[in-house]
Tab-separated table of C-alpha atoms and ligand atoms in Angstrom:
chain	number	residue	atom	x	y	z
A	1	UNK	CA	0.000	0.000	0.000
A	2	UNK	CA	2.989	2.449	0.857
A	3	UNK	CA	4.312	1.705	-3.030
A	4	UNK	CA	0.937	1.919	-4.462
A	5	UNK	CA	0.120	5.814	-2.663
A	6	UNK	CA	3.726	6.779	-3.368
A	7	UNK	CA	3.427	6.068	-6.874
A	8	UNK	CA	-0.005	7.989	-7.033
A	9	UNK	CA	1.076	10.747	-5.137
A	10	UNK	CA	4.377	10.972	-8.181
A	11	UNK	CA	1.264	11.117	-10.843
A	12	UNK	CA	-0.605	13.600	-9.068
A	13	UNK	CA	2.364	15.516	-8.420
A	14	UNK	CA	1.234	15.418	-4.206
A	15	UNK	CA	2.520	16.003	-1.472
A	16	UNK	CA	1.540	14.192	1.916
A	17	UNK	CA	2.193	16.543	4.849
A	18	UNK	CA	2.005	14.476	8.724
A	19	UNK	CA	1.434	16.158	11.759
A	20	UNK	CA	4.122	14.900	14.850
A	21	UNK	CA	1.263	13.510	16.640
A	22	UNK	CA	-0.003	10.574	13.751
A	23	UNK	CA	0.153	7.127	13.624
A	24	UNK	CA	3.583	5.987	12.739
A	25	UNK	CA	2.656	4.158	9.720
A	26	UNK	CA	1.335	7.572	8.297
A	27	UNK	CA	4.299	9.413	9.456
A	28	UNK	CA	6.289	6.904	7.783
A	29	UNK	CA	4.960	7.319	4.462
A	30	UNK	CA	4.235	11.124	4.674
A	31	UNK	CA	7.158	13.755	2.913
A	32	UNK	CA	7.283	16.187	5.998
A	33	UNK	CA	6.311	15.470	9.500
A	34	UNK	CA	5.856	18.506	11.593
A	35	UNK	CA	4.396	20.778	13.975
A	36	UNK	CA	1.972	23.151	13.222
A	37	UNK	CA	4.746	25.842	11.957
A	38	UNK	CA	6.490	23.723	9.944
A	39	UNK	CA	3.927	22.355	8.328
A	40	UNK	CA	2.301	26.112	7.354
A	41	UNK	CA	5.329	27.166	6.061
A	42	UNK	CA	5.570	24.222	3.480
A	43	UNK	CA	2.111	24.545	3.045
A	44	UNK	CA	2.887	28.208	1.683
A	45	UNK	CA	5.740	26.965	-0.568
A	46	UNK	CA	5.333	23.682	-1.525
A	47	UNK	CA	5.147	23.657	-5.561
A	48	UNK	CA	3.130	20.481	-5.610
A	49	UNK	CA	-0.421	20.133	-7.266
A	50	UNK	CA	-2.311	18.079	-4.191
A	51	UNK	CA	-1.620	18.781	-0.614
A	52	UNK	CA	-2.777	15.763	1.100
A	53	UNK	CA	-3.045	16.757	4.511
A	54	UNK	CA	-2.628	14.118	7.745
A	55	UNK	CA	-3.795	16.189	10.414
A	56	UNK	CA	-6.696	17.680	11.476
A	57	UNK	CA	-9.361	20.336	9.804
A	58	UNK	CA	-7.796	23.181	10.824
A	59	UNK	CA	-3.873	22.212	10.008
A	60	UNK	CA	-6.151	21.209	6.102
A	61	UNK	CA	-8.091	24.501	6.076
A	62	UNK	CA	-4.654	26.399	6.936
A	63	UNK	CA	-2.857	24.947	3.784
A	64	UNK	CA	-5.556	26.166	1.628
A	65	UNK	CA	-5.277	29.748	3.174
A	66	UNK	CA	-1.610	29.746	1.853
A	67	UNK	CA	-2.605	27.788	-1.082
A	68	UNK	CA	-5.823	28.538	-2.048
A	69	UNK	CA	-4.682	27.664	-6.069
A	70	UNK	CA	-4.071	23.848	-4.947
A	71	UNK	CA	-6.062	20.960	-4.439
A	72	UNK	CA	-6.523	20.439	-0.289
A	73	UNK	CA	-7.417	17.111	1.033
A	74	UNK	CA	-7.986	15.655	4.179
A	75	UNK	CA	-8.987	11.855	4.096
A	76	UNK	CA	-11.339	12.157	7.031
A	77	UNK	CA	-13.137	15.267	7.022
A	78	UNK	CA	-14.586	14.406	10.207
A	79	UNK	CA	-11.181	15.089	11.982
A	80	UNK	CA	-11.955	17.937	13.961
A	81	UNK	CA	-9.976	19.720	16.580
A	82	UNK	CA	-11.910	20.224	20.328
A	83	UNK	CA	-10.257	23.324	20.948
A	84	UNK	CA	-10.567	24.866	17.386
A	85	UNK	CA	-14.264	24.317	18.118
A	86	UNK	CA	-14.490	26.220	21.144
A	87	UNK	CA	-14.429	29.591	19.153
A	88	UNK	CA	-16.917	30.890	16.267
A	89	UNK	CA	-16.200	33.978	14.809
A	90	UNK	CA	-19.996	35.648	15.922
A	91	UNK	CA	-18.497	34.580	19.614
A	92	UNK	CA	-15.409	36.676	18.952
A	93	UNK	CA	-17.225	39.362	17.335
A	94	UNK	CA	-18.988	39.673	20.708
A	95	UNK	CA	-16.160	39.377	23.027
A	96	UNK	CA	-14.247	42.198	20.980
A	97	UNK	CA	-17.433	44.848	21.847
A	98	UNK	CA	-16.776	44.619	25.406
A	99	UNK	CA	-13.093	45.623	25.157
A	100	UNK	CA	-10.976	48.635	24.129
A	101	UNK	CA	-9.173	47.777	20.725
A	102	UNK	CA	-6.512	45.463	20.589
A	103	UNK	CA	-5.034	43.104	18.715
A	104	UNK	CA	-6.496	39.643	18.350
A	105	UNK	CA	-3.521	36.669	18.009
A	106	UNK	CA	-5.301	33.559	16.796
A	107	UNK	CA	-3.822	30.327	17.570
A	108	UNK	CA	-3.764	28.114	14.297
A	109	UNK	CA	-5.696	25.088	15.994
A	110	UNK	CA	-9.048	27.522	15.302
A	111	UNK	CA	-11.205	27.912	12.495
A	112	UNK	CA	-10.599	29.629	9.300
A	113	UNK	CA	-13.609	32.159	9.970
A	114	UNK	CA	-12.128	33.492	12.864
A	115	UNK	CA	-8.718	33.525	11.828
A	116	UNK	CA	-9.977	35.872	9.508
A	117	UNK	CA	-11.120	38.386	12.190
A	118	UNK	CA	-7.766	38.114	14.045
A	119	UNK	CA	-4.333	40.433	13.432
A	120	UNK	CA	-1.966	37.899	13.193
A	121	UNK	CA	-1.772	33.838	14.133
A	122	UNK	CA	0.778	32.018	16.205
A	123	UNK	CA	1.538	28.646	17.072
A	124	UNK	CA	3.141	27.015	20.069
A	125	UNK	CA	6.552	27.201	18.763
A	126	UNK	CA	6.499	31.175	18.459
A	127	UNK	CA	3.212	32.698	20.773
A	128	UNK	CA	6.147	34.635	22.709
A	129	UNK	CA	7.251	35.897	18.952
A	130	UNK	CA	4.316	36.641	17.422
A	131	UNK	CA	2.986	38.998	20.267
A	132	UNK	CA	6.080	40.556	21.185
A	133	UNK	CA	6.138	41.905	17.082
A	134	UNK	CA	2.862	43.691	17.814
A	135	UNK	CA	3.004	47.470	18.752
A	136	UNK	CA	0.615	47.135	21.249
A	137	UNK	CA	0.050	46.655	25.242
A	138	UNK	CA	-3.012	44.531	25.242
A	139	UNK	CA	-3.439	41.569	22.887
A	140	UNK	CA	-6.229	39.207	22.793
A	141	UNK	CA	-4.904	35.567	22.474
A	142	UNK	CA	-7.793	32.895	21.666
A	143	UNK	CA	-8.509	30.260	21.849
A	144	UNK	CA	-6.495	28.776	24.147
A	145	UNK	CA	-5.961	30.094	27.774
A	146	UNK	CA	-3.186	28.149	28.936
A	147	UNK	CA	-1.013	29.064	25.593
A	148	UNK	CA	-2.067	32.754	26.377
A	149	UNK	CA	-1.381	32.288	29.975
A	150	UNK	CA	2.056	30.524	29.164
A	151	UNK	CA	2.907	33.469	26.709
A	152	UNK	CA	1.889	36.306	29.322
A	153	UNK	CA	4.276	35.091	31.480
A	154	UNK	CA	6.994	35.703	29.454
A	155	UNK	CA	5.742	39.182	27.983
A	156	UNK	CA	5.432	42.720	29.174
A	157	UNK	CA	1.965	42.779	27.420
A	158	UNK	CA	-1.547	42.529	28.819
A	159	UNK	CA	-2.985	39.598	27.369
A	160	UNK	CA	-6.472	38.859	27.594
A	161	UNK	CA	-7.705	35.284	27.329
A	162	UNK	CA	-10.662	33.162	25.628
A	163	UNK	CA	-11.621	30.445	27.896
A	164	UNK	CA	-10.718	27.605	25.316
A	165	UNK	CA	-8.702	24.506	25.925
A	166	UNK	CA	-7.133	21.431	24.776
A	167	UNK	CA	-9.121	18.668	26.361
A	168	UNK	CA	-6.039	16.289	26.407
A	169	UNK	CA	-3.299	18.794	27.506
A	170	UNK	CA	-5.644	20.188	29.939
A	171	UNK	CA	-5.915	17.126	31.382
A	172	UNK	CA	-2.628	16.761	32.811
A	173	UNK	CA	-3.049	16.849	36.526
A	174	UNK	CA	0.148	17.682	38.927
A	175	UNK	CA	-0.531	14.444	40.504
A	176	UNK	CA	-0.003	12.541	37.086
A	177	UNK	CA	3.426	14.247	36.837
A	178	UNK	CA	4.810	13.478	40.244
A	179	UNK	CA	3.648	9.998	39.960
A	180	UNK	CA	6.041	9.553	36.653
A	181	UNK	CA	8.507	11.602	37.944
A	182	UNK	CA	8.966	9.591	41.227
A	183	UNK	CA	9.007	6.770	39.061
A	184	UNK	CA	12.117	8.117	36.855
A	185	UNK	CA	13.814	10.682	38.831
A	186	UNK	CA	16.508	11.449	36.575
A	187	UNK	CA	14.426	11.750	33.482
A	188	UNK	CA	13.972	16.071	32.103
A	189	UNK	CA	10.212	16.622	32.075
A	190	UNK	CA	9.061	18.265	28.917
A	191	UNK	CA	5.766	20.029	28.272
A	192	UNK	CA	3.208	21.566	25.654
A	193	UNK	CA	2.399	24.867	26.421
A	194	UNK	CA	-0.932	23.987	26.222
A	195	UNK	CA	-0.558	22.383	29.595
A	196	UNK	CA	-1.574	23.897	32.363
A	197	UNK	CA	-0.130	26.582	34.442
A	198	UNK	CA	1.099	24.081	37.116
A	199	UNK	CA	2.150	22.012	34.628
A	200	UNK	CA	3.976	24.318	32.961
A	201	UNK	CA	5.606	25.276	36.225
A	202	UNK	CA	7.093	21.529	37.136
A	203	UNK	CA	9.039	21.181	33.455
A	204	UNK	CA	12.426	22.065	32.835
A	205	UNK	CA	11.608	22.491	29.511
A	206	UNK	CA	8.246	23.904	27.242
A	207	UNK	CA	8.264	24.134	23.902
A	208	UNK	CA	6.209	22.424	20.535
A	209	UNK	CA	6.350	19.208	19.589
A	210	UNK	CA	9.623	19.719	16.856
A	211	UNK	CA	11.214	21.377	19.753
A	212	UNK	CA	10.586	18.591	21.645
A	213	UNK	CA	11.953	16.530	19.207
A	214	UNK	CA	15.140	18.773	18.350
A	215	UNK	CA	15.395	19.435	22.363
A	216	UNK	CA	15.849	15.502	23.311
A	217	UNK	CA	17.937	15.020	19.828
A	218	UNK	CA	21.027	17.205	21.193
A	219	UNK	CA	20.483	16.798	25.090
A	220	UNK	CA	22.792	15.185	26.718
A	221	UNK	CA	20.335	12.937	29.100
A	222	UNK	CA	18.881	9.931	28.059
A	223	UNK	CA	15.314	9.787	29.771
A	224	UNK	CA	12.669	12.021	29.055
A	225	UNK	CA	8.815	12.277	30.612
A	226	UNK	CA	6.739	13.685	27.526
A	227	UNK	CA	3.840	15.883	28.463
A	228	UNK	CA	2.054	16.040	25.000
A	229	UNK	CA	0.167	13.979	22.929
A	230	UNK	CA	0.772	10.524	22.608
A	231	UNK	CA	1.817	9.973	19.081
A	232	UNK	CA	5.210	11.834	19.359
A	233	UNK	CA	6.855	9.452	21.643
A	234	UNK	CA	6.486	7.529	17.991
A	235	UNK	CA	9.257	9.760	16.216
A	236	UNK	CA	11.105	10.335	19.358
A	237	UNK	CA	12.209	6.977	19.983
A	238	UNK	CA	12.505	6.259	16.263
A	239	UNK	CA	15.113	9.041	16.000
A	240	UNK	CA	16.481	8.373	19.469
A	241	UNK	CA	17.046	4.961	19.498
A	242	UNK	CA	19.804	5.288	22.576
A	243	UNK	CA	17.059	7.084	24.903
A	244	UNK	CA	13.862	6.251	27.106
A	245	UNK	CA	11.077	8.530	26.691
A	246	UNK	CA	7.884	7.769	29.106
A	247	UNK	CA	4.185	9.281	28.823
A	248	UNK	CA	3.386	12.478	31.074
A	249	UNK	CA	0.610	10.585	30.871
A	250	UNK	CA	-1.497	7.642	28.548
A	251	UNK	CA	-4.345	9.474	29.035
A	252	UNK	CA	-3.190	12.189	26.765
A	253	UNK	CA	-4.165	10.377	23.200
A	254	UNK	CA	-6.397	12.462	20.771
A	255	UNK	CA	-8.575	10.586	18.761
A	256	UNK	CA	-8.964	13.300	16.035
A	257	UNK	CA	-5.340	12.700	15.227
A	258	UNK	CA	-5.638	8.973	14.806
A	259	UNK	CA	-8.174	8.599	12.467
A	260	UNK	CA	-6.567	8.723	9.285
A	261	UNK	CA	-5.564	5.565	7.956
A	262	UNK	CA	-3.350	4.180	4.917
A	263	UNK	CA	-6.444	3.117	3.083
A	264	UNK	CA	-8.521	6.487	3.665
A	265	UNK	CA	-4.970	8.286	2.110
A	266	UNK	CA	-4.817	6.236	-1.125
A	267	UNK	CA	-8.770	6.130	-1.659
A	268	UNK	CA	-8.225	10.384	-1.317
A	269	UNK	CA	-5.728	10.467	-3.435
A	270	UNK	CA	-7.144	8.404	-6.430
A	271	UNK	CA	-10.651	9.945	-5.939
A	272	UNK	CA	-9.576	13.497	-4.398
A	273	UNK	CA	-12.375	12.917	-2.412
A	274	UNK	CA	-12.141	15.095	0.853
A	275	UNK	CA	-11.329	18.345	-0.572
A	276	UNK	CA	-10.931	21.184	1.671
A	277	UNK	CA	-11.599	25.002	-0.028
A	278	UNK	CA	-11.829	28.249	2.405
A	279	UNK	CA	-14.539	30.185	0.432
A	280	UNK	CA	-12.901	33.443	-0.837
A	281	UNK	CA	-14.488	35.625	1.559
A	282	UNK	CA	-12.424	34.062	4.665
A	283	UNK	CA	-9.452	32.653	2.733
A	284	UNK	CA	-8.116	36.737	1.884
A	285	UNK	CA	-8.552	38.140	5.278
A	286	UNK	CA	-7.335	34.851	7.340
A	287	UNK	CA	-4.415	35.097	4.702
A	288	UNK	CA	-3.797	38.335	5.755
A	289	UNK	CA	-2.698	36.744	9.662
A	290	UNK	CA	-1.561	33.539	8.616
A	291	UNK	CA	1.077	35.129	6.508
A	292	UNK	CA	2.312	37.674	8.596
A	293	UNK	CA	2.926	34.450	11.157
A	294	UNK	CA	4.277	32.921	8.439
A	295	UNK	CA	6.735	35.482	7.601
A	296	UNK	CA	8.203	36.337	10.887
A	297	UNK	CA	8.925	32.713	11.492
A	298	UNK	CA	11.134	32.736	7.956
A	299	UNK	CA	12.502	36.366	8.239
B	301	13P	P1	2.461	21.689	17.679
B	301	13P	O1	2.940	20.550	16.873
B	301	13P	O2	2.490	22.947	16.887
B	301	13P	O3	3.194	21.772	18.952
B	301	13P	O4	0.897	21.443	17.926
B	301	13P	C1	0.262	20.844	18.938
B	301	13P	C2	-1.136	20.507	18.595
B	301	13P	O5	-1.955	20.327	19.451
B	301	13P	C3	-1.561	20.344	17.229
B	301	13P	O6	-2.868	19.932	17.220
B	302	SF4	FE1	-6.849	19.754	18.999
B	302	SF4	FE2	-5.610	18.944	21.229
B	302	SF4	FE3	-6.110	17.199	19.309
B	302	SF4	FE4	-4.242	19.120	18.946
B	302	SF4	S1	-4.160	17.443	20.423
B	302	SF4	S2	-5.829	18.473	17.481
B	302	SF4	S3	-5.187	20.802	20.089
B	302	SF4	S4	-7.644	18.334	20.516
């Protein structure tokens, strides 16, 4: 099956993009794995006909903001994001009435709608970045709070927060920490800032999940705990053969992410069923914040 969807992405002229957090077997036949950055900014340059997109809505909806010229496709259009759901644009709209103007940074795990009512987007591998670059001393960060709350505490600015969440990161307690700590005492405790506060607070180091990846690459220890998503202690162990990585916690597996499979990939391809357009309407404006993201992570 890997032969048979590599050969059809060739004719096609496609290219299969992976998220960090998919089941190996996809990330093993995908061209790029990434995080959310990486994966917009070869979204926005890629010179390929097809994106096929192994991921969730948003990361799909994203690629055809920077692409809107190319064919989109995600092989399960019902892989959603829970956080990216906890925002609609009319809910913004409302929000921004009953505060002074301000900027509005929009993570990338949101909808293309309100990405399109928001200054500039971020991910987790540049929040800090992105809202430093604005001339302003109160930003609006949505949707998630513990990202926003993360970034305020290493800003001067005033940030205001939307009360959105990753249900898996969020569910991190302290008390799942010390447990695998206590366990492995001499492993360095790495975390997603869209962990908690308190989380956030017990790591010695935060960052996205290629950070993680390029963090435990050139550490010198050899035992990690990994407070993210499941699916990335998959390429951490594959290019760290030498080291032990261990689960923050098992509970932290998101089913959107693992619903994808080889056969739903090749039936997209040869069909190009499971397109994904932004309408015009959204796709200028949200272009308007995803590129200015875009280009302060490449400038
Ligand atoms: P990153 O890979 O950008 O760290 O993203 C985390 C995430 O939750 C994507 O859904
Ligand atoms: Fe959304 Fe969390 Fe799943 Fe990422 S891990 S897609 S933020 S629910």
């Amino acid at each position: 099956m890997k032969e048979k969807i590599r050969s059809l992405a060739g004719k096609r002229n496609a290219i299969i993009l992976a998220h960090n957090y998919q089941p190996p077997e996809i990330q093993d036949l995908a061209d790029l794995c990434g995080d959310s950055l990486e994966l917009s900014i070869k979204a926005s340059r890629t010179d390929a006909d097809v994106i096929l997109f192994c991921g969730v809505h948003f990361m799909a909806e994203t690629a055809s903001i920077l692409s809107p010229a190319k064919t989109v496709l995600l092989p399960r259009q019902d892989a959603g994001c829970p956080m990216a759901d906890m925002i609609t644009p009319g809910a913004l709209e409302k929000k921004l009435e009953t505060l002074p103007p301000m900027p509005v940074v929009t993570y990338v795990n949101s909808p293309a709608a309100v990405k399109a009512l928001s200054t500039i987007c971020c991910t987790s591998a540049n929040a800090i970045e992105v809202v430093n670059s604005l001339d302003a001393g109160d930003v609006l960060m949505t949707p998630d709070k513990n990202l926003a709350q993360y970034t305020a505490a290493h800003t001067d600015k005033n940030i205001h927060l939307w009360d959105g969440y990753c249900p898996f990161h969020d569910n991190l307690t302290p008390e799942d920490v010390t447990r695998v700590k206590e366990a492995h005492p001499d492993a360095i405790f790495l975390a997603h800032p869209e962990c908690r506060p308190e989380i956030l607070d017990m790591a010695d180091v935060v960052s996205s999940t290629s950070g993680m990846l390029r963090y435990a690459a050139s550490s010198e220890h050899s035992a990690f705990i990994i407070g993210t998503e499941v699916g990335l202690l998959y390429p951490l162990k594959k290019a760290n053969p030498d080291k032990t990585f261990y689960p923050a916690s098992i509970k932290m597996e998101c089913l959107d992410m693992k619903k994808i499979s080889v056969d739903d990939i090749f039936r997209s391809l040869e069909s190009l069923e499971g397109q994904v357009k932004v309408p015009e309407i959204i796709q200028a404006p949200a272009l308007k914040a995803v590129q200015r993201m875009v280009d302060l992570a490449v400038s």
